[in-house]
mmCIF file of C-alpha atoms and ligand atoms in Angstrom:
data_model
loop_
_atom_site.group_PDB
_atom_site.id
_atom_site.type_symbol
_atom_site.label_atom_id
_atom_site.label_comp_id
_atom_site.label_asym_id
_atom_site.label_seq_id
_atom_site.Cartn_x
_atom_site.Cartn_y
_atom_site.Cartn_z
ATOM 1 C CA UNK A 29 63.833 -24.273 -123.863
ATOM 2 C CA UNK A 30 60.325 -23.856 -122.700
ATOM 3 C CA UNK A 31 57.639 -23.401 -125.656
ATOM 4 C CA UNK A 32 55.923 -20.086 -125.136
ATOM 5 C CA UNK A 33 52.315 -20.491 -124.122
ATOM 6 C CA UNK A 34 49.817 -19.092 -126.721
ATOM 7 C CA UNK A 35 46.242 -19.376 -125.822
ATOM 8 C CA UNK A 36 43.118 -19.508 -128.242
ATOM 9 C CA UNK A 37 39.922 -18.591 -126.563
ATOM 10 C CA UNK A 38 36.910 -19.652 -128.491
ATOM 11 C CA UNK A 39 33.768 -17.791 -127.221
ATOM 12 C CA UNK A 40 35.604 -14.672 -126.300
ATOM 13 C CA UNK A 41 32.693 -12.389 -126.669
ATOM 14 C CA UNK A 42 30.471 -14.300 -123.898
ATOM 15 C CA UNK A 43 29.876 -13.415 -120.430
ATOM 16 C CA UNK A 44 33.000 -15.501 -119.152
ATOM 17 C CA UNK A 45 35.064 -15.343 -122.345
ATOM 18 C CA UNK A 46 35.357 -11.507 -122.407
ATOM 19 C CA UNK A 47 36.591 -11.339 -118.754
ATOM 20 C CA UNK A 48 38.742 -14.472 -119.101
ATOM 21 C CA UNK A 49 40.441 -13.135 -122.304
ATOM 22 C CA UNK A 50 41.273 -9.973 -120.484
ATOM 23 C CA UNK A 51 42.938 -11.943 -117.660
ATOM 24 C CA UNK A 52 44.804 -14.187 -119.826
ATOM 25 C CA UNK A 53 46.323 -11.186 -121.821
ATOM 26 C CA UNK A 54 47.598 -9.981 -118.458
ATOM 27 C CA UNK A 55 49.113 -13.234 -117.569
ATOM 28 C CA UNK A 56 50.616 -14.282 -120.946
ATOM 29 C CA UNK A 57 50.961 -10.909 -122.904
ATOM 30 C CA UNK A 58 48.726 -9.407 -125.499
ATOM 31 C CA UNK A 59 50.542 -11.139 -128.361
ATOM 32 C CA UNK A 60 49.956 -14.638 -126.977
ATOM 33 C CA UNK A 61 46.193 -14.803 -126.626
ATOM 34 C CA UNK A 62 44.033 -15.094 -129.537
ATOM 35 C CA UNK A 63 40.524 -14.083 -128.926
ATOM 36 C CA UNK A 64 37.823 -15.658 -131.242
ATOM 37 C CA UNK A 65 34.083 -15.603 -131.832
ATOM 38 C CA UNK A 66 31.489 -15.539 -134.634
ATOM 39 C CA UNK A 67 32.206 -11.808 -134.900
ATOM 40 C CA UNK A 68 34.773 -9.070 -133.357
ATOM 41 C CA UNK A 69 33.060 -7.123 -130.670
ATOM 42 C CA UNK A 70 33.045 -3.475 -130.870
ATOM 43 C CA UNK A 71 36.300 -1.814 -129.302
ATOM 44 C CA UNK A 72 38.070 -5.013 -128.752
ATOM 45 C CA UNK A 73 41.712 -4.369 -128.360
ATOM 46 C CA UNK A 74 44.128 -7.227 -129.196
ATOM 47 C CA UNK A 75 44.576 -10.251 -131.602
ATOM 48 C CA UNK A 76 40.918 -11.407 -132.693
ATOM 49 C CA UNK A 77 40.102 -14.102 -135.283
ATOM 50 C CA UNK A 78 36.573 -14.705 -136.510
ATOM 51 C CA UNK A 79 35.867 -18.512 -135.887
ATOM 52 C CA UNK A 80 32.710 -20.518 -136.236
ATOM 53 C CA UNK A 81 33.747 -23.326 -134.023
ATOM 54 C CA UNK A 82 31.452 -25.631 -136.032
ATOM 55 C CA UNK A 83 34.179 -25.332 -138.623
ATOM 56 C CA UNK A 84 36.993 -27.687 -137.639
ATOM 57 C CA UNK A 85 39.172 -26.403 -140.652
ATOM 58 C CA UNK A 86 38.975 -22.722 -139.424
ATOM 59 C CA UNK A 87 40.056 -23.852 -135.683
ATOM 60 C CA UNK A 88 42.892 -25.525 -137.095
ATOM 61 C CA UNK A 89 43.913 -22.770 -139.474
ATOM 62 C CA UNK A 90 44.243 -20.291 -136.448
ATOM 63 C CA UNK A 91 45.815 -22.944 -134.329
ATOM 64 C CA UNK A 92 48.550 -23.365 -136.782
ATOM 65 C CA UNK A 93 48.808 -19.634 -137.771
ATOM 66 C CA UNK A 94 49.585 -18.696 -134.242
ATOM 67 C CA UNK A 95 51.329 -21.920 -132.942
ATOM 68 C CA UNK A 96 48.483 -22.242 -130.207
ATOM 69 C CA UNK A 97 49.561 -24.365 -127.159
ATOM 70 C CA UNK A 98 46.230 -24.069 -124.970
ATOM 71 C CA UNK A 99 42.594 -23.825 -125.912
ATOM 72 C CA UNK A 100 39.700 -22.458 -123.762
ATOM 73 C CA UNK A 101 36.477 -23.687 -125.497
ATOM 74 C CA UNK A 102 33.797 -21.406 -124.018
ATOM 75 C CA UNK A 103 31.177 -21.295 -126.707
ATOM 76 C CA UNK A 104 27.988 -22.924 -125.812
ATOM 77 C CA UNK A 105 24.151 -22.483 -126.112
ATOM 78 C CA UNK A 106 23.024 -22.292 -122.317
ATOM 79 C CA UNK A 107 20.340 -23.875 -120.571
ATOM 80 C CA UNK A 108 17.192 -21.670 -121.085
ATOM 81 C CA UNK A 109 18.218 -20.594 -124.671
ATOM 82 C CA UNK A 110 18.873 -24.068 -125.511
ATOM 83 C CA UNK A 111 15.234 -25.310 -124.815
ATOM 84 C CA UNK A 112 14.157 -23.270 -127.986
ATOM 85 C CA UNK A 113 15.740 -25.677 -130.484
ATOM 86 C CA UNK A 114 16.786 -28.829 -128.642
ATOM 87 C CA UNK A 115 18.426 -30.631 -131.557
ATOM 88 C CA UNK A 116 20.368 -27.484 -132.652
ATOM 89 C CA UNK A 117 21.557 -27.049 -129.212
ATOM 90 C CA UNK A 118 23.045 -30.455 -129.091
ATOM 91 C CA UNK A 119 24.358 -30.359 -132.644
ATOM 92 C CA UNK A 120 26.297 -27.040 -131.850
ATOM 93 C CA UNK A 121 27.459 -27.664 -128.242
ATOM 94 C CA UNK A 122 28.604 -31.228 -129.273
ATOM 95 C CA UNK A 123 30.018 -30.485 -132.871
ATOM 96 C CA UNK A 124 32.250 -27.525 -131.286
ATOM 97 C CA UNK A 125 33.550 -29.623 -128.570
ATOM 98 C CA UNK A 126 34.336 -32.404 -130.876
ATOM 99 C CA UNK A 127 36.230 -29.960 -133.353
ATOM 100 C CA UNK A 128 38.245 -28.567 -130.288
ATOM 101 C CA UNK A 129 39.159 -32.025 -129.036
ATOM 102 C CA UNK A 130 40.182 -33.254 -132.455
ATOM 103 C CA UNK A 131 42.092 -30.450 -133.358
ATOM 104 C CA UNK A 132 43.816 -30.493 -130.038
ATOM 105 C CA UNK A 133 44.647 -34.195 -130.435
ATOM 106 C CA UNK A 134 45.924 -33.801 -133.879
ATOM 107 C CA UNK A 135 47.910 -30.678 -133.083
ATOM 108 C CA UNK A 136 49.580 -31.819 -129.699
ATOM 109 C CA UNK A 137 47.917 -28.949 -127.829
ATOM 110 C CA UNK A 138 49.219 -28.810 -124.295
ATOM 111 C CA UNK A 139 45.869 -28.182 -122.408
ATOM 112 C CA UNK A 140 42.353 -27.774 -123.237
ATOM 113 C CA UNK A 141 39.741 -26.141 -120.910
ATOM 114 C CA UNK A 142 36.135 -27.161 -121.232
ATOM 115 C CA UNK A 143 33.519 -25.617 -118.922
ATOM 116 C CA UNK A 144 30.862 -27.995 -117.668
ATOM 117 C CA UNK A 145 27.999 -26.767 -115.270
ATOM 118 C CA UNK A 146 25.803 -27.412 -112.564
ATOM 119 C CA UNK A 147 23.276 -28.055 -115.347
ATOM 120 C CA UNK A 148 24.514 -31.608 -115.619
ATOM 121 C CA UNK A 149 22.749 -32.525 -112.356
ATOM 122 C CA UNK A 150 18.995 -33.639 -112.240
ATOM 123 C CA UNK A 151 16.489 -35.441 -110.102
ATOM 124 C CA UNK A 152 18.774 -38.440 -109.465
ATOM 125 C CA UNK A 153 21.342 -36.114 -107.448
ATOM 126 C CA UNK A 154 20.803 -34.889 -103.923
ATOM 127 C CA UNK A 155 19.842 -31.275 -103.805
ATOM 128 C CA UNK A 156 22.042 -30.115 -101.034
ATOM 129 C CA UNK A 157 25.782 -30.560 -101.123
ATOM 130 C CA UNK A 158 25.372 -32.195 -104.266
ATOM 131 C CA UNK A 159 28.678 -34.348 -104.502
ATOM 132 C CA UNK A 160 31.135 -34.524 -107.475
ATOM 133 C CA UNK A 161 30.237 -38.227 -108.353
ATOM 134 C CA UNK A 162 26.425 -37.718 -108.024
ATOM 135 C CA UNK A 163 24.304 -39.547 -110.487
ATOM 136 C CA UNK A 164 23.817 -37.346 -113.687
ATOM 137 C CA UNK A 165 20.139 -37.077 -115.285
ATOM 138 C CA UNK A 166 20.020 -33.746 -116.709
ATOM 139 C CA UNK A 167 16.750 -32.469 -117.879
ATOM 140 C CA UNK A 168 17.836 -29.677 -120.247
ATOM 141 C CA UNK A 169 19.514 -30.140 -123.656
ATOM 142 C CA UNK A 170 22.416 -27.925 -122.401
ATOM 143 C CA UNK A 171 22.683 -30.181 -119.338
ATOM 144 C CA UNK A 172 22.678 -33.344 -121.457
ATOM 145 C CA UNK A 173 25.412 -31.801 -123.740
ATOM 146 C CA UNK A 174 27.623 -30.925 -120.799
ATOM 147 C CA UNK A 175 27.267 -34.326 -119.185
ATOM 148 C CA UNK A 176 28.246 -35.951 -122.475
ATOM 149 C CA UNK A 177 30.887 -33.499 -122.888
ATOM 150 C CA UNK A 178 32.516 -34.256 -119.570
ATOM 151 C CA UNK A 179 32.789 -37.978 -120.552
ATOM 152 C CA UNK A 180 34.331 -37.088 -123.945
ATOM 153 C CA UNK A 181 36.749 -34.908 -122.240
ATOM 154 C CA UNK A 182 37.761 -37.885 -119.940
ATOM 155 C CA UNK A 183 37.682 -40.054 -123.130
ATOM 156 C CA UNK A 184 40.328 -37.904 -124.815
ATOM 157 C CA UNK A 185 42.552 -37.878 -121.845
ATOM 158 C CA UNK A 186 42.356 -41.839 -121.109
ATOM 159 C CA UNK A 187 42.587 -42.585 -124.960
ATOM 160 C CA UNK A 188 44.829 -39.890 -126.227
ATOM 161 C CA UNK A 189 46.479 -38.297 -123.179
ATOM 162 C CA UNK A 190 45.006 -35.019 -124.061
ATOM 163 C CA UNK A 191 45.178 -32.817 -121.053
ATOM 164 C CA UNK A 192 41.549 -31.629 -120.896
ATOM 165 C CA UNK A 193 40.567 -29.938 -117.589
ATOM 166 C CA UNK A 194 36.999 -28.942 -116.701
ATOM 167 C CA UNK A 195 34.994 -27.167 -113.842
ATOM 168 C CA UNK A 196 31.120 -27.329 -113.478
ATOM 169 C CA UNK A 197 30.498 -23.669 -113.349
ATOM 170 C CA UNK A 198 27.668 -22.383 -110.936
ATOM 171 C CA UNK A 199 25.679 -19.336 -112.043
ATOM 172 C CA UNK A 200 28.224 -16.663 -112.823
ATOM 173 C CA UNK A 201 27.857 -13.036 -111.394
ATOM 174 C CA UNK A 202 29.978 -10.148 -112.842
ATOM 175 C CA UNK A 203 29.724 -6.489 -113.693
ATOM 176 C CA UNK A 204 32.043 -6.722 -116.746
ATOM 177 C CA UNK A 205 29.753 -8.472 -119.118
ATOM 178 C CA UNK A 206 26.362 -9.732 -119.686
ATOM 179 C CA UNK A 207 25.185 -13.315 -119.568
ATOM 180 C CA UNK A 208 22.593 -14.537 -122.269
ATOM 181 C CA UNK A 209 20.276 -17.488 -122.275
ATOM 182 C CA UNK A 210 21.063 -19.014 -118.669
ATOM 183 C CA UNK A 211 18.720 -19.884 -116.143
ATOM 184 C CA UNK A 212 20.851 -18.211 -113.348
ATOM 185 C CA UNK A 213 21.090 -14.947 -115.331
ATOM 186 C CA UNK A 214 18.581 -13.158 -113.105
ATOM 187 C CA UNK A 215 21.203 -12.877 -110.543
ATOM 188 C CA UNK A 216 22.967 -10.486 -112.952
ATOM 189 C CA UNK A 217 20.062 -8.735 -114.118
ATOM 190 C CA UNK A 218 18.683 -7.807 -110.692
ATOM 191 C CA UNK A 219 21.752 -5.781 -109.867
ATOM 192 C CA UNK A 220 21.308 -3.699 -113.104
ATOM 193 C CA UNK A 221 17.758 -3.034 -112.410
ATOM 194 C CA UNK A 222 18.593 -1.962 -108.945
ATOM 195 C CA UNK A 223 21.273 0.472 -110.042
ATOM 196 C CA UNK A 224 18.698 1.770 -112.773
ATOM 197 C CA UNK A 225 16.301 2.248 -109.869
ATOM 198 C CA UNK A 226 13.733 0.033 -111.975
ATOM 199 C CA UNK A 227 11.472 -2.629 -110.697
ATOM 200 C CA UNK A 228 12.788 -6.153 -111.335
ATOM 201 C CA UNK A 229 10.416 -8.859 -112.714
ATOM 202 C CA UNK A 230 12.158 -12.265 -111.572
ATOM 203 C CA UNK A 231 11.305 -15.330 -113.630
ATOM 204 C CA UNK A 232 12.105 -17.567 -110.553
ATOM 205 C CA UNK A 233 10.156 -18.043 -107.502
ATOM 206 C CA UNK A 234 11.589 -16.078 -104.489
ATOM 207 C CA UNK A 235 12.714 -19.065 -102.603
ATOM 208 C CA UNK A 236 14.574 -20.882 -105.322
ATOM 209 C CA UNK A 237 18.099 -21.466 -104.100
ATOM 210 C CA UNK A 238 20.861 -22.152 -106.630
ATOM 211 C CA UNK A 239 24.547 -22.049 -106.496
ATOM 212 C CA UNK A 240 26.257 -19.081 -107.745
ATOM 213 C CA UNK A 241 29.810 -17.605 -107.972
ATOM 214 C CA UNK A 242 31.427 -14.205 -108.318
ATOM 215 C CA UNK A 243 33.340 -13.509 -111.602
ATOM 216 C CA UNK A 244 36.595 -12.785 -109.726
ATOM 217 C CA UNK A 245 36.113 -16.325 -108.115
ATOM 218 C CA UNK A 246 35.357 -18.106 -111.221
ATOM 219 C CA UNK A 247 38.365 -16.737 -113.157
ATOM 220 C CA UNK A 248 40.712 -17.679 -110.224
ATOM 221 C CA UNK A 249 39.207 -21.001 -110.144
ATOM 222 C CA UNK A 250 39.724 -21.529 -113.841
ATOM 223 C CA UNK A 251 43.375 -20.407 -113.924
ATOM 224 C CA UNK A 252 44.128 -22.183 -110.674
ATOM 225 C CA UNK A 253 42.730 -25.390 -112.384
ATOM 226 C CA UNK A 254 44.893 -24.824 -115.695
ATOM 227 C CA UNK A 255 48.078 -24.176 -113.674
ATOM 228 C CA UNK A 256 47.860 -26.933 -111.347
ATOM 229 C CA UNK A 257 50.457 -29.831 -111.939
ATOM 230 C CA UNK A 258 49.091 -32.541 -114.143
ATOM 231 C CA UNK A 259 49.152 -35.111 -111.249
ATOM 232 C CA UNK A 260 46.973 -33.186 -109.148
ATOM 233 C CA UNK A 261 44.106 -33.458 -111.590
ATOM 234 C CA UNK A 262 42.465 -36.587 -110.563
ATOM 235 C CA UNK A 263 39.031 -35.897 -111.904
ATOM 236 C CA UNK A 264 38.898 -35.858 -115.732
ATOM 237 C CA UNK A 265 35.348 -35.519 -116.233
ATOM 238 C CA UNK A 266 34.774 -32.249 -114.388
ATOM 239 C CA UNK A 267 35.176 -30.615 -110.913
ATOM 240 C CA UNK A 268 32.289 -29.212 -108.826
ATOM 241 C CA UNK A 269 33.078 -25.849 -107.410
ATOM 242 C CA UNK A 270 31.047 -23.665 -104.934
ATOM 243 C CA UNK A 271 30.825 -20.144 -104.541
ATOM 244 C CA UNK A 272 27.611 -19.207 -102.618
ATOM 245 C CA UNK A 273 24.110 -20.208 -102.807
ATOM 246 C CA UNK A 274 21.128 -17.987 -102.336
ATOM 247 C CA UNK A 275 17.404 -17.364 -103.608
ATOM 248 C CA UNK A 276 16.045 -14.226 -105.352
ATOM 249 C CA UNK A 277 14.581 -13.102 -101.978
ATOM 250 C CA UNK A 278 18.075 -13.155 -100.327
ATOM 251 C CA UNK A 279 19.700 -11.360 -103.132
ATOM 252 C CA UNK A 280 17.057 -8.742 -102.815
ATOM 253 C CA UNK A 281 17.280 -8.348 -99.020
ATOM 254 C CA UNK A 282 20.942 -7.790 -99.603
ATOM 255 C CA UNK A 283 20.441 -5.037 -102.212
ATOM 256 C CA UNK A 284 17.845 -3.199 -100.083
ATOM 257 C CA UNK A 285 20.441 -2.717 -97.602
ATOM 258 C CA UNK A 286 21.781 -0.294 -99.944
ATOM 259 C CA UNK A 287 18.728 0.538 -102.069
ATOM 260 C CA UNK A 288 16.015 0.174 -99.540
ATOM 261 C CA UNK A 289 13.222 1.004 -102.044
ATOM 262 C CA UNK A 290 14.106 -1.557 -104.434
ATOM 263 C CA UNK A 291 10.980 -3.466 -105.821
ATOM 264 C CA UNK A 292 10.847 -6.884 -107.134
ATOM 265 C CA UNK A 293 7.894 -8.942 -108.654
ATOM 266 C CA UNK A 294 7.962 -12.839 -109.163
ATOM 267 C CA UNK A 295 6.730 -13.893 -112.534
ATOM 268 C CA UNK A 296 8.128 -17.491 -112.661
ATOM 269 C CA UNK A 297 8.033 -18.890 -116.113
ATOM 270 C CA UNK A 298 9.509 -22.123 -117.926
ATOM 271 C CA UNK A 299 13.026 -21.393 -116.201
ATOM 272 C CA UNK A 300 11.557 -22.431 -112.811
ATOM 273 C CA UNK A 301 11.197 -25.917 -113.920
ATOM 274 C CA UNK A 302 14.800 -25.948 -114.874
ATOM 275 C CA UNK A 303 15.955 -24.279 -111.807
ATOM 276 C CA UNK A 304 13.913 -26.647 -109.492
ATOM 277 C CA UNK A 305 16.087 -29.735 -110.738
ATOM 278 C CA UNK A 306 19.318 -28.192 -110.112
ATOM 279 C CA UNK A 307 21.296 -28.422 -106.912
ATOM 280 C CA UNK A 308 20.728 -25.754 -104.058
ATOM 281 C CA UNK A 309 24.353 -26.186 -102.876
ATOM 282 C CA UNK A 310 27.550 -27.874 -104.058
ATOM 283 C CA UNK A 311 29.970 -30.131 -102.507
ATOM 284 C CA UNK A 312 33.250 -29.167 -103.861
ATOM 285 C CA UNK A 313 35.586 -30.867 -101.493
ATOM 286 C CA UNK A 314 37.229 -32.729 -104.419
ATOM 287 C CA UNK A 315 38.447 -29.438 -106.024
ATOM 288 C CA UNK A 316 39.670 -28.247 -102.613
ATOM 289 C CA UNK A 317 41.639 -31.264 -101.878
ATOM 290 C CA UNK A 318 42.893 -31.959 -105.367
ATOM 291 C CA UNK A 319 43.934 -28.324 -106.422
ATOM 292 C CA UNK A 320 43.250 -26.085 -103.404
ATOM 293 C CA UNK A 321 39.961 -24.313 -104.348
ATOM 294 C CA UNK A 322 38.546 -21.873 -102.054
ATOM 295 C CA UNK A 323 35.962 -19.331 -102.826
ATOM 296 C CA UNK A 324 36.325 -15.559 -101.523
ATOM 297 C CA UNK A 325 33.095 -13.669 -102.277
ATOM 298 C CA UNK A 326 29.935 -14.165 -100.151
ATOM 299 C CA UNK A 327 26.734 -12.582 -101.305
ATOM 300 C CA UNK A 328 27.251 -9.412 -99.101
ATOM 301 C CA UNK A 329 30.644 -8.839 -100.787
ATOM 302 C CA UNK A 330 29.367 -9.792 -104.183
ATOM 303 C CA UNK A 331 26.411 -7.115 -103.561
ATOM 304 C CA UNK A 332 28.699 -4.386 -102.559
ATOM 305 C CA UNK A 333 31.140 -4.849 -105.528
ATOM 306 C CA UNK A 334 28.353 -5.303 -108.027
ATOM 307 C CA UNK A 335 26.609 -2.103 -107.123
ATOM 308 C CA UNK A 336 29.764 -0.063 -106.878
ATOM 309 C CA UNK A 337 31.145 -1.232 -110.229
ATOM 310 C CA UNK A 338 27.806 -0.721 -112.021
ATOM 311 C CA UNK A 339 27.013 2.488 -110.487
ATOM 312 C CA UNK A 340 30.491 3.628 -111.858
ATOM 313 C CA UNK A 341 29.629 2.123 -115.409
ATOM 314 C CA UNK A 342 26.268 3.607 -115.719
ATOM 315 C CA UNK A 343 27.760 7.147 -114.510
ATOM 316 C CA UNK A 344 30.567 6.886 -117.058
ATOM 317 C CA UNK A 345 28.260 5.865 -119.831
ATOM 318 C CA UNK A 346 30.497 2.574 -120.374
ATOM 319 C CA UNK A 347 26.995 0.580 -119.921
ATOM 320 C CA UNK A 348 24.672 3.003 -121.512
ATOM 321 C CA UNK A 349 21.993 0.337 -122.832
ATOM 322 C CA UNK A 350 19.441 -0.789 -120.411
ATOM 323 C CA UNK A 351 19.814 -4.496 -119.877
ATOM 324 C CA UNK A 352 17.003 -6.524 -121.518
ATOM 325 C CA UNK A 353 18.203 -9.946 -121.735
ATOM 326 C CA UNK A 354 15.253 -11.951 -121.172
HETATM 327 C C1 LIG B 17 22.870 -21.343 -117.068
HETATM 328 O O1 LIG B 17 22.146 -20.982 -116.351
HETATM 329 O O2 LIG B 17 22.511 -22.076 -118.131
HETATM 330 C C2 LIG B 17 24.279 -21.264 -116.977
HETATM 331 C C3 LIG B 17 24.856 -22.323 -116.110
HETATM 332 C C4 LIG B 17 24.482 -22.690 -114.713
HETATM 333 O O3 LIG B 17 25.439 -23.142 -116.727
HETATM 334 N N1 LIG B 17 24.542 -19.984 -116.278
#
């Protein structure tokens, strides 16, 4: 008899974790998804366990309690925030990953998901159509931790047969949740400001093109990767996936089709330095060839959906606070 899938999501309060948890609950059932984070978020419905992922015993306790079979490890300190305290960022990002890998190995977890990022690329990689196997010389501690993490994921697969799967996420854009501490976060905040009819101050220059992806696409990519037959997963470090590439000027032009008076000012800060070393566009042909990846949302579709959903949210008061992430 097949063992029932029971999923543990570590970092369930985050931008991606919160949406992924909801989708996983729809797929596997409320009783088979254990959300976890440092604290329970207000109004969360379902099974929730407080886990500090730097504590290996606590992860193992929850894994044993619920007979967990899959772990999605989404907790990490992102690129911009990570620069405030590089050694602490390294310690947290690596310690939490090692804990997840070790608990998974020792408890025969079926599958582990570990997100990597376009932050693994640096000056040694081509900026356009950056290939999956480009040279990795990241310039942020977050990028360094993700590049190292990818290699550890592969190590656990090769040495112990642990089925760890990974995607290099572009900047993620969604209306459901807020990002925090990333360099691509402007591309979420800009929509909130447009809907709130506020001027937007952008911390990147107007022509800074970066790879981005819509939340629906990124959730689908993650589940498609995790569902793919094992033999189709031929890259055990991490897969590039592309959504759409655009600059702040391009997103503003798109927003102005709906809000012609929308104003933006450019005040580049240290995040410009980070962004200028990241790819402008991504070659995701390996993901396409190996497990059928194909994005659906372009900039126009993203903009229409973001604005429609955020207008709805602000009207019903389900997002009542102004977004001040930066
Ligand atoms: C960040 O900007 O740090 C993240 C990422 C691209 O991984 N959104």
